[in-house]
Amino acid sequence: MNSSLVFRRFWCFNAATSSSSSSSASSTLCFASNKKPLVFLGSPQVSATVLDALLNASTAPDSLFEVAAIVTQPPSRKSRGKKLMPSPLAQHALDRGFPSNLIFTPERAGEDVFLSNLRDLQPELCITAAYGNILPSKFLNIPTSVNIHPSLLPLYRGAAPVQRSLQDGVKETGVSLAFTVRALDAGPVIARKRMEIEDQIKAPELLDLLFYEGVLCFS
């Protein structure tokens, strides 16, 4: 991943679509020295593919950004009587040495304390990949937000796009990068990557592959 493109691609697109996008970020990218804060939102293990790519790219000499925080689902009990366990993404981040105080786990993304902590970071960009929580307007008004969605938008908006595409027997699918807006998966699309569906592929394998291809869309 060319880390500079993580920002340049989005802001160039945003400048061209500012009349239709709800983003409040600047349409001009002009980073001279300091790395800009990026926030990543995800929850299941498949989100770790994207997180790893972002963390690895942020350490490159020419990187324009750093992963300032991770937002994920709250800890949950895997079965009755067992202790609370972090989300798979949170556990992956902790295993990589990411600071636990920078992993936010709000019940809802509109909580005042969480939004205050987010504002303090002054993020330039938020990237979501299977976060699993609705992002309200007061969240979207803070940073530019981009979603990695495993379908060829506007096809299969909403939940379980991979499972639904397999159930429908379609022969082609893909992954889309799109600005996040209040309506579900309805923001302007930045990039798409198409791929054929193999006959015997299962939903978990296809989902993992699509998120991997989504990471490649950044470069």
PDB file of C-alpha atoms in Angstrom:
ATOM      1  CA  MET A   1       0.000   0.000   0.000  1.00  0.00           C
ATOM      2  CA  ASN A   2       1.283   3.451  -0.926  1.00  0.00           C
ATOM      3  CA  SER A   3       0.376   5.229   2.300  1.00  0.00           C
ATOM      4  CA  SER A   4       0.252   8.694   0.756  1.00  0.00           C
ATOM      5  CA  LEU A   5      -2.590   7.530  -1.482  1.00  0.00           C
ATOM      6  CA  VAL A   6      -4.685   6.612   1.538  1.00  0.00           C
ATOM      7  CA  PHE A   7      -5.246  10.346   1.891  1.00  0.00           C
ATOM      8  CA  ARG A   8      -4.659  11.762  -1.571  1.00  0.00           C
ATOM      9  CA  ARG A   9      -7.176   9.540  -3.300  1.00  0.00           C
ATOM     10  CA  PHE A  10      -9.961  10.429  -0.888  1.00  0.00           C
ATOM     11  CA  TRP A  11      -9.377  14.161  -0.770  1.00  0.00           C
ATOM     12  CA  CYS A  12      -9.020  14.511  -4.532  1.00  0.00           C
ATOM     13  CA  PHE A  13     -12.310  12.649  -4.915  1.00  0.00           C
ATOM     14  CA  ASN A  14     -13.898  14.702  -2.169  1.00  0.00           C
ATOM     15  CA  ALA A  15     -12.946  17.924  -3.916  1.00  0.00           C
ATOM     16  CA  ALA A  16     -14.766  16.749  -7.034  1.00  0.00           C
ATOM     17  CA  THR A  17     -17.908  15.621  -5.160  1.00  0.00           C
ATOM     18  CA  SER A  18     -18.130  18.145  -2.335  1.00  0.00           C
ATOM     19  CA  SER A  19     -21.541  19.291  -3.507  1.00  0.00           C
ATOM     20  CA  SER A  20     -23.010  15.804  -3.009  1.00  0.00           C
ATOM     21  CA  SER A  21     -20.912  14.489  -0.120  1.00  0.00           C
ATOM     22  CA  SER A  22     -21.699  15.186   3.522  1.00  0.00           C
ATOM     23  CA  SER A  23     -18.001  15.307   4.431  1.00  0.00           C
ATOM     24  CA  SER A  24     -16.879  18.350   6.387  1.00  0.00           C
ATOM     25  CA  ALA A  25     -13.162  17.863   5.827  1.00  0.00           C
ATOM     26  CA  SER A  26     -11.040  20.127   3.678  1.00  0.00           C
ATOM     27  CA  SER A  27     -11.014  19.365  -0.036  1.00  0.00           C
ATOM     28  CA  THR A  28      -7.344  20.317  -0.325  1.00  0.00           C
ATOM     29  CA  LEU A  29      -4.609  17.983   0.830  1.00  0.00           C
ATOM     30  CA  CYS A  30      -1.469  19.768   1.923  1.00  0.00           C
ATOM     31  CA  PHE A  31       0.571  17.762   4.386  1.00  0.00           C
ATOM     32  CA  ALA A  32       4.045  19.144   4.935  1.00  0.00           C
ATOM     33  CA  SER A  33       5.442  17.397   7.975  1.00  0.00           C
ATOM     34  CA  ASN A  34       3.372  15.931  10.813  1.00  0.00           C
ATOM     35  CA  LYS A  35       1.467  12.711  10.308  1.00  0.00           C
ATOM     36  CA  LYS A  36      -2.283  13.099  10.289  1.00  0.00           C
ATOM     37  CA  PRO A  37      -4.457  11.039  12.651  1.00  0.00           C
ATOM     38  CA  LEU A  38      -6.584   8.270  11.176  1.00  0.00           C
ATOM     39  CA  VAL A  39      -9.223   6.292  13.089  1.00  0.00           C
ATOM     40  CA  PHE A  40     -10.141   2.740  12.109  1.00  0.00           C
ATOM     41  CA  LEU A  41     -13.507   1.156  12.919  1.00  0.00           C
ATOM     42  CA  GLY A  42     -14.078  -2.603  12.731  1.00  0.00           C
ATOM     43  CA  SER A  43     -15.050  -5.566  14.866  1.00  0.00           C
ATOM     44  CA  PRO A  44     -14.767  -9.112  13.422  1.00  0.00           C
ATOM     45  CA  GLN A  45     -11.537 -10.906  12.629  1.00  0.00           C
ATOM     46  CA  VAL A  46     -11.857 -10.078   8.936  1.00  0.00           C
ATOM     47  CA  SER A  47     -11.377  -6.385   9.821  1.00  0.00           C
ATOM     48  CA  ALA A  48      -7.848  -7.222  10.964  1.00  0.00           C
ATOM     49  CA  THR A  49      -6.761  -7.508   7.325  1.00  0.00           C
ATOM     50  CA  VAL A  50      -7.457  -3.813   6.854  1.00  0.00           C
ATOM     51  CA  LEU A  51      -6.019  -2.830  10.227  1.00  0.00           C
ATOM     52  CA  ASP A  52      -2.764  -4.664   9.546  1.00  0.00           C
ATOM     53  CA  ALA A  53      -2.381  -2.884   6.225  1.00  0.00           C
ATOM     54  CA  LEU A  54      -2.974   0.510   7.826  1.00  0.00           C
ATOM     55  CA  LEU A  55      -0.609  -0.125  10.731  1.00  0.00           C
ATOM     56  CA  ASN A  56       2.105  -1.403   8.400  1.00  0.00           C
ATOM     57  CA  ALA A  57       1.692   1.522   5.999  1.00  0.00           C
ATOM     58  CA  SER A  58       1.775   4.050   8.830  1.00  0.00           C
ATOM     59  CA  THR A  59       5.347   3.022   9.673  1.00  0.00           C
ATOM     60  CA  ALA A  60       6.655   3.692   6.155  1.00  0.00           C
ATOM     61  CA  PRO A  61       9.136   6.579   5.830  1.00  0.00           C
ATOM     62  CA  ASP A  62       6.800   8.485   3.490  1.00  0.00           C
ATOM     63  CA  SER A  63       3.645   7.848   5.520  1.00  0.00           C
ATOM     64  CA  LEU A  64       1.318  10.831   5.869  1.00  0.00           C
ATOM     65  CA  PHE A  65      -0.815   9.284   8.598  1.00  0.00           C
ATOM     66  CA  GLU A  66      -0.813   7.342  11.840  1.00  0.00           C
ATOM     67  CA  VAL A  67      -3.521   5.128  13.298  1.00  0.00           C
ATOM     68  CA  ALA A  68      -4.540   7.317  16.214  1.00  0.00           C
ATOM     69  CA  ALA A  69      -7.340   5.116  17.551  1.00  0.00           C
ATOM     70  CA  ILE A  70      -9.402   2.011  16.922  1.00  0.00           C
ATOM     71  CA  VAL A  71     -13.163   1.858  17.446  1.00  0.00           C
ATOM     72  CA  THR A  72     -14.804  -1.530  17.865  1.00  0.00           C
ATOM     73  CA  GLN A  73     -17.736  -3.315  19.477  1.00  0.00           C
ATOM     74  CA  PRO A  74     -17.731  -3.614  23.281  1.00  0.00           C
ATOM     75  CA  PRO A  75     -16.458  -6.784  24.963  1.00  0.00           C
ATOM     76  CA  SER A  76     -18.971  -9.612  25.115  1.00  0.00           C
ATOM     77  CA  ARG A  77     -19.387 -12.970  26.823  1.00  0.00           C
ATOM     78  CA  LYS A  78     -18.784 -15.861  24.467  1.00  0.00           C
ATOM     79  CA  SER A  79     -20.985 -18.159  26.528  1.00  0.00           C
ATOM     80  CA  ARG A  80     -22.836 -18.076  29.831  1.00  0.00           C
ATOM     81  CA  GLY A  81     -20.610 -17.636  32.856  1.00  0.00           C
ATOM     82  CA  LYS A  82     -17.435 -16.837  30.942  1.00  0.00           C
ATOM     83  CA  LYS A  83     -15.558 -13.582  31.321  1.00  0.00           C
ATOM     84  CA  LEU A  84     -15.967 -10.659  28.978  1.00  0.00           C
ATOM     85  CA  MET A  85     -13.819 -10.964  25.872  1.00  0.00           C
ATOM     86  CA  PRO A  86     -12.757  -8.146  23.553  1.00  0.00           C
ATOM     87  CA  SER A  87     -13.926  -8.142  19.964  1.00  0.00           C
ATOM     88  CA  PRO A  88     -11.682 -10.119  17.590  1.00  0.00           C
ATOM     89  CA  LEU A  89     -10.329  -6.877  16.145  1.00  0.00           C
ATOM     90  CA  ALA A  90      -9.567  -5.442  19.578  1.00  0.00           C
ATOM     91  CA  GLN A  91      -7.737  -8.618  20.575  1.00  0.00           C
ATOM     92  CA  HIS A  92      -5.749  -8.524  17.343  1.00  0.00           C
ATOM     93  CA  ALA A  93      -4.795  -4.916  17.959  1.00  0.00           C
ATOM     94  CA  LEU A  94      -3.714  -5.677  21.525  1.00  0.00           C
ATOM     95  CA  ASP A  95      -1.643  -8.626  20.284  1.00  0.00           C
ATOM     96  CA  ARG A  96       0.125  -6.211  17.945  1.00  0.00           C
ATOM     97  CA  GLY A  97       0.922  -3.906  20.855  1.00  0.00           C
ATOM     98  CA  PHE A  98      -1.615  -1.199  20.076  1.00  0.00           C
ATOM     99  CA  PRO A  99      -2.282   0.909  23.212  1.00  0.00           C
ATOM    100  CA  SER A 100      -5.386  -0.283  25.038  1.00  0.00           C
ATOM    101  CA  ASN A 101      -6.367   3.285  25.983  1.00  0.00           C
ATOM    102  CA  LEU A 102      -6.686   4.111  22.285  1.00  0.00           C
ATOM    103  CA  ILE A 103      -9.143   1.270  21.613  1.00  0.00           C
ATOM    104  CA  PHE A 104     -12.627   2.733  22.052  1.00  0.00           C
ATOM    105  CA  THR A 105     -15.615   0.432  22.628  1.00  0.00           C
ATOM    106  CA  PRO A 106     -18.770   2.561  22.813  1.00  0.00           C
ATOM    107  CA  GLU A 107     -22.134   0.845  22.988  1.00  0.00           C
ATOM    108  CA  ARG A 108     -23.298   3.409  20.432  1.00  0.00           C
ATOM    109  CA  ALA A 109     -21.220   5.641  18.198  1.00  0.00           C
ATOM    110  CA  GLY A 110     -23.301   8.634  19.251  1.00  0.00           C
ATOM    111  CA  GLU A 111     -22.297   8.561  22.935  1.00  0.00           C
ATOM    112  CA  ASP A 112     -21.184  11.969  24.163  1.00  0.00           C
ATOM    113  CA  VAL A 113     -18.067  10.750  25.971  1.00  0.00           C
ATOM    114  CA  PHE A 114     -16.931   8.776  22.955  1.00  0.00           C
ATOM    115  CA  LEU A 115     -17.524  11.693  20.582  1.00  0.00           C
ATOM    116  CA  SER A 116     -15.607  14.000  22.917  1.00  0.00           C
ATOM    117  CA  ASN A 117     -12.640  11.618  22.883  1.00  0.00           C
ATOM    118  CA  LEU A 118     -12.873  11.413  19.100  1.00  0.00           C
ATOM    119  CA  ARG A 119     -12.880  15.194  18.721  1.00  0.00           C
ATOM    120  CA  ASP A 120      -9.803  15.433  20.936  1.00  0.00           C
ATOM    121  CA  LEU A 121      -7.916  13.289  18.403  1.00  0.00           C
ATOM    122  CA  GLN A 122      -8.901  15.640  15.560  1.00  0.00           C
ATOM    123  CA  PRO A 123      -8.899  12.822  12.987  1.00  0.00           C
ATOM    124  CA  GLU A 124      -8.501  13.668   9.324  1.00  0.00           C
ATOM    125  CA  LEU A 125     -10.093  10.405   8.207  1.00  0.00           C
ATOM    126  CA  CYS A 126     -12.069   7.473   9.574  1.00  0.00           C
ATOM    127  CA  ILE A 127     -12.089   4.134   7.763  1.00  0.00           C
ATOM    128  CA  THR A 128     -14.695   1.497   8.580  1.00  0.00           C
ATOM    129  CA  ALA A 129     -14.646  -2.198   7.685  1.00  0.00           C
ATOM    130  CA  ALA A 130     -17.425  -4.334   9.185  1.00  0.00           C
ATOM    131  CA  TYR A 131     -17.778  -2.169  12.281  1.00  0.00           C
ATOM    132  CA  GLY A 132     -21.326  -3.345  12.970  1.00  0.00           C
ATOM    133  CA  ASN A 133     -22.698  -0.175  14.523  1.00  0.00           C
ATOM    134  CA  ILE A 134     -24.732   2.662  13.008  1.00  0.00           C
ATOM    135  CA  LEU A 135     -22.791   5.911  12.636  1.00  0.00           C
ATOM    136  CA  PRO A 136     -25.042   8.868  13.499  1.00  0.00           C
ATOM    137  CA  SER A 137     -24.824  12.324  11.960  1.00  0.00           C
ATOM    138  CA  LYS A 138     -22.995  13.798  14.943  1.00  0.00           C
ATOM    139  CA  PHE A 139     -20.233  11.233  14.382  1.00  0.00           C
ATOM    140  CA  LEU A 140     -20.111  11.853  10.644  1.00  0.00           C
ATOM    141  CA  ASN A 141     -19.821  15.599  11.239  1.00  0.00           C
ATOM    142  CA  ILE A 142     -16.428  15.158  12.939  1.00  0.00           C
ATOM    143  CA  PRO A 143     -14.193  13.531  10.304  1.00  0.00           C
ATOM    144  CA  THR A 144     -14.366  12.376   6.723  1.00  0.00           C
ATOM    145  CA  SER A 145     -15.482   8.749   6.900  1.00  0.00           C
ATOM    146  CA  VAL A 146     -14.924   6.051   4.278  1.00  0.00           C
ATOM    147  CA  ASN A 147     -16.355   2.532   4.301  1.00  0.00           C
ATOM    148  CA  ILE A 148     -14.992  -0.657   2.747  1.00  0.00           C
ATOM    149  CA  HIS A 149     -18.093  -2.571   1.651  1.00  0.00           C
ATOM    150  CA  PRO A 150     -17.900  -6.110   0.196  1.00  0.00           C
ATOM    151  CA  SER A 151     -20.226  -5.630  -2.763  1.00  0.00           C
ATOM    152  CA  LEU A 152     -20.379  -3.629  -5.971  1.00  0.00           C
ATOM    153  CA  LEU A 153     -22.405  -0.727  -4.629  1.00  0.00           C
ATOM    154  CA  PRO A 154     -25.208   0.133  -5.046  1.00  0.00           C
ATOM    155  CA  LEU A 155     -25.815  -3.632  -5.206  1.00  0.00           C
ATOM    156  CA  TYR A 156     -26.293  -5.438  -1.882  1.00  0.00           C
ATOM    157  CA  ARG A 157     -26.340  -2.476   0.438  1.00  0.00           C
ATOM    158  CA  GLY A 158     -26.678  -3.221   4.129  1.00  0.00           C
ATOM    159  CA  ALA A 159     -25.926  -6.334   6.134  1.00  0.00           C
ATOM    160  CA  ALA A 160     -24.611  -9.690   4.880  1.00  0.00           C
ATOM    161  CA  PRO A 161     -23.867  -8.633   1.274  1.00  0.00           C
ATOM    162  CA  VAL A 162     -21.635 -11.645   0.635  1.00  0.00           C
ATOM    163  CA  GLN A 163     -24.145 -14.182   1.896  1.00  0.00           C
ATOM    164  CA  ARG A 164     -26.928 -12.572  -0.137  1.00  0.00           C
ATOM    165  CA  SER A 165     -24.865 -12.505  -3.322  1.00  0.00           C
ATOM    166  CA  LEU A 166     -24.064 -16.218  -2.939  1.00  0.00           C
ATOM    167  CA  GLN A 167     -27.700 -17.037  -2.245  1.00  0.00           C
ATOM    168  CA  ASP A 168     -28.659 -15.195  -5.433  1.00  0.00           C
ATOM    169  CA  GLY A 169     -26.146 -17.210  -7.425  1.00  0.00           C
ATOM    170  CA  VAL A 170     -24.458 -14.209  -9.014  1.00  0.00           C
ATOM    171  CA  LYS A 171     -21.243 -14.884 -10.904  1.00  0.00           C
ATOM    172  CA  GLU A 172     -19.515 -11.578 -10.172  1.00  0.00           C
ATOM    173  CA  THR A 173     -19.090  -9.525  -7.051  1.00  0.00           C
ATOM    174  CA  GLY A 174     -16.546  -7.069  -5.735  1.00  0.00           C
ATOM    175  CA  VAL A 175     -15.644  -4.527  -3.103  1.00  0.00           C
ATOM    176  CA  SER A 176     -16.352  -0.801  -2.978  1.00  0.00           C
ATOM    177  CA  LEU A 177     -14.808   2.153  -1.208  1.00  0.00           C
ATOM    178  CA  ALA A 178     -17.423   4.795  -0.513  1.00  0.00           C
ATOM    179  CA  PHE A 179     -17.847   7.870   1.618  1.00  0.00           C
ATOM    180  CA  THR A 180     -20.010   7.153   4.654  1.00  0.00           C
ATOM    181  CA  VAL A 181     -23.250   9.112   4.850  1.00  0.00           C
ATOM    182  CA  ARG A 182     -26.318   8.835   7.059  1.00  0.00           C
ATOM    183  CA  ALA A 183     -28.188   6.651   4.555  1.00  0.00           C
ATOM    184  CA  LEU A 184     -27.008   3.046   4.552  1.00  0.00           C
ATOM    185  CA  ASP A 185     -24.181   2.430   2.047  1.00  0.00           C
ATOM    186  CA  ALA A 186     -25.406   5.342  -0.082  1.00  0.00           C
ATOM    187  CA  GLY A 187     -22.355   7.625  -0.151  1.00  0.00           C
ATOM    188  CA  PRO A 188     -20.378   8.538  -3.283  1.00  0.00           C
ATOM    189  CA  VAL A 189     -18.251   5.608  -4.434  1.00  0.00           C
ATOM    190  CA  ILE A 190     -14.505   6.280  -4.621  1.00  0.00           C
ATOM    191  CA  ALA A 191     -13.359   2.991  -6.155  1.00  0.00           C
ATOM    192  CA  ARG A 192     -14.570  -0.515  -7.002  1.00  0.00           C
ATOM    193  CA  LYS A 193     -12.761  -3.790  -7.594  1.00  0.00           C
ATOM    194  CA  ARG A 194     -14.617  -6.535  -9.472  1.00  0.00           C
ATOM    195  CA  MET A 195     -13.977 -10.254  -9.203  1.00  0.00           C
ATOM    196  CA  GLU A 196     -15.574 -13.473 -10.384  1.00  0.00           C
ATOM    197  CA  ILE A 197     -17.114 -15.811  -7.812  1.00  0.00           C
ATOM    198  CA  GLU A 198     -15.671 -19.309  -7.834  1.00  0.00           C
ATOM    199  CA  ASP A 199     -18.254 -22.092  -7.852  1.00  0.00           C
ATOM    200  CA  GLN A 200     -17.282 -23.746  -4.563  1.00  0.00           C
ATOM    201  CA  ILE A 201     -16.278 -20.718  -2.522  1.00  0.00           C
ATOM    202  CA  LYS A 202     -17.903 -20.230   0.882  1.00  0.00           C
ATOM    203  CA  ALA A 203     -19.063 -16.951   2.392  1.00  0.00           C
ATOM    204  CA  PRO A 204     -16.282 -16.591   5.029  1.00  0.00           C
ATOM    205  CA  GLU A 205     -13.563 -17.214   2.446  1.00  0.00           C
ATOM    206  CA  LEU A 206     -15.108 -14.797  -0.038  1.00  0.00           C
ATOM    207  CA  LEU A 207     -15.574 -12.131   2.618  1.00  0.00           C
ATOM    208  CA  ASP A 208     -11.935 -12.368   3.640  1.00  0.00           C
ATOM    209  CA  LEU A 209     -10.834 -12.142   0.016  1.00  0.00           C
ATOM    210  CA  LEU A 210     -13.002  -9.099  -0.649  1.00  0.00           C
ATOM    211  CA  PHE A 211     -11.642  -7.200   2.345  1.00  0.00           C
ATOM    212  CA  TYR A 212      -8.129  -8.021   1.189  1.00  0.00           C
ATOM    213  CA  GLU A 213      -8.992  -6.630  -2.254  1.00  0.00           C
ATOM    214  CA  GLY A 214     -10.507  -3.612  -0.511  1.00  0.00           C
ATOM    215  CA  VAL A 215      -7.160  -2.857   1.072  1.00  0.00           C
ATOM    216  CA  LEU A 216      -5.540  -2.987  -2.368  1.00  0.00           C
ATOM    217  CA  CYS A 217      -7.990  -0.322  -3.563  1.00  0.00           C
ATOM    218  CA  PHE A 218      -6.119   2.153  -1.389  1.00  0.00           C
ATOM    219  CA  SER A 219      -3.037   1.940  -3.584  1.00  0.00           C
TER     220      SER A 219
END
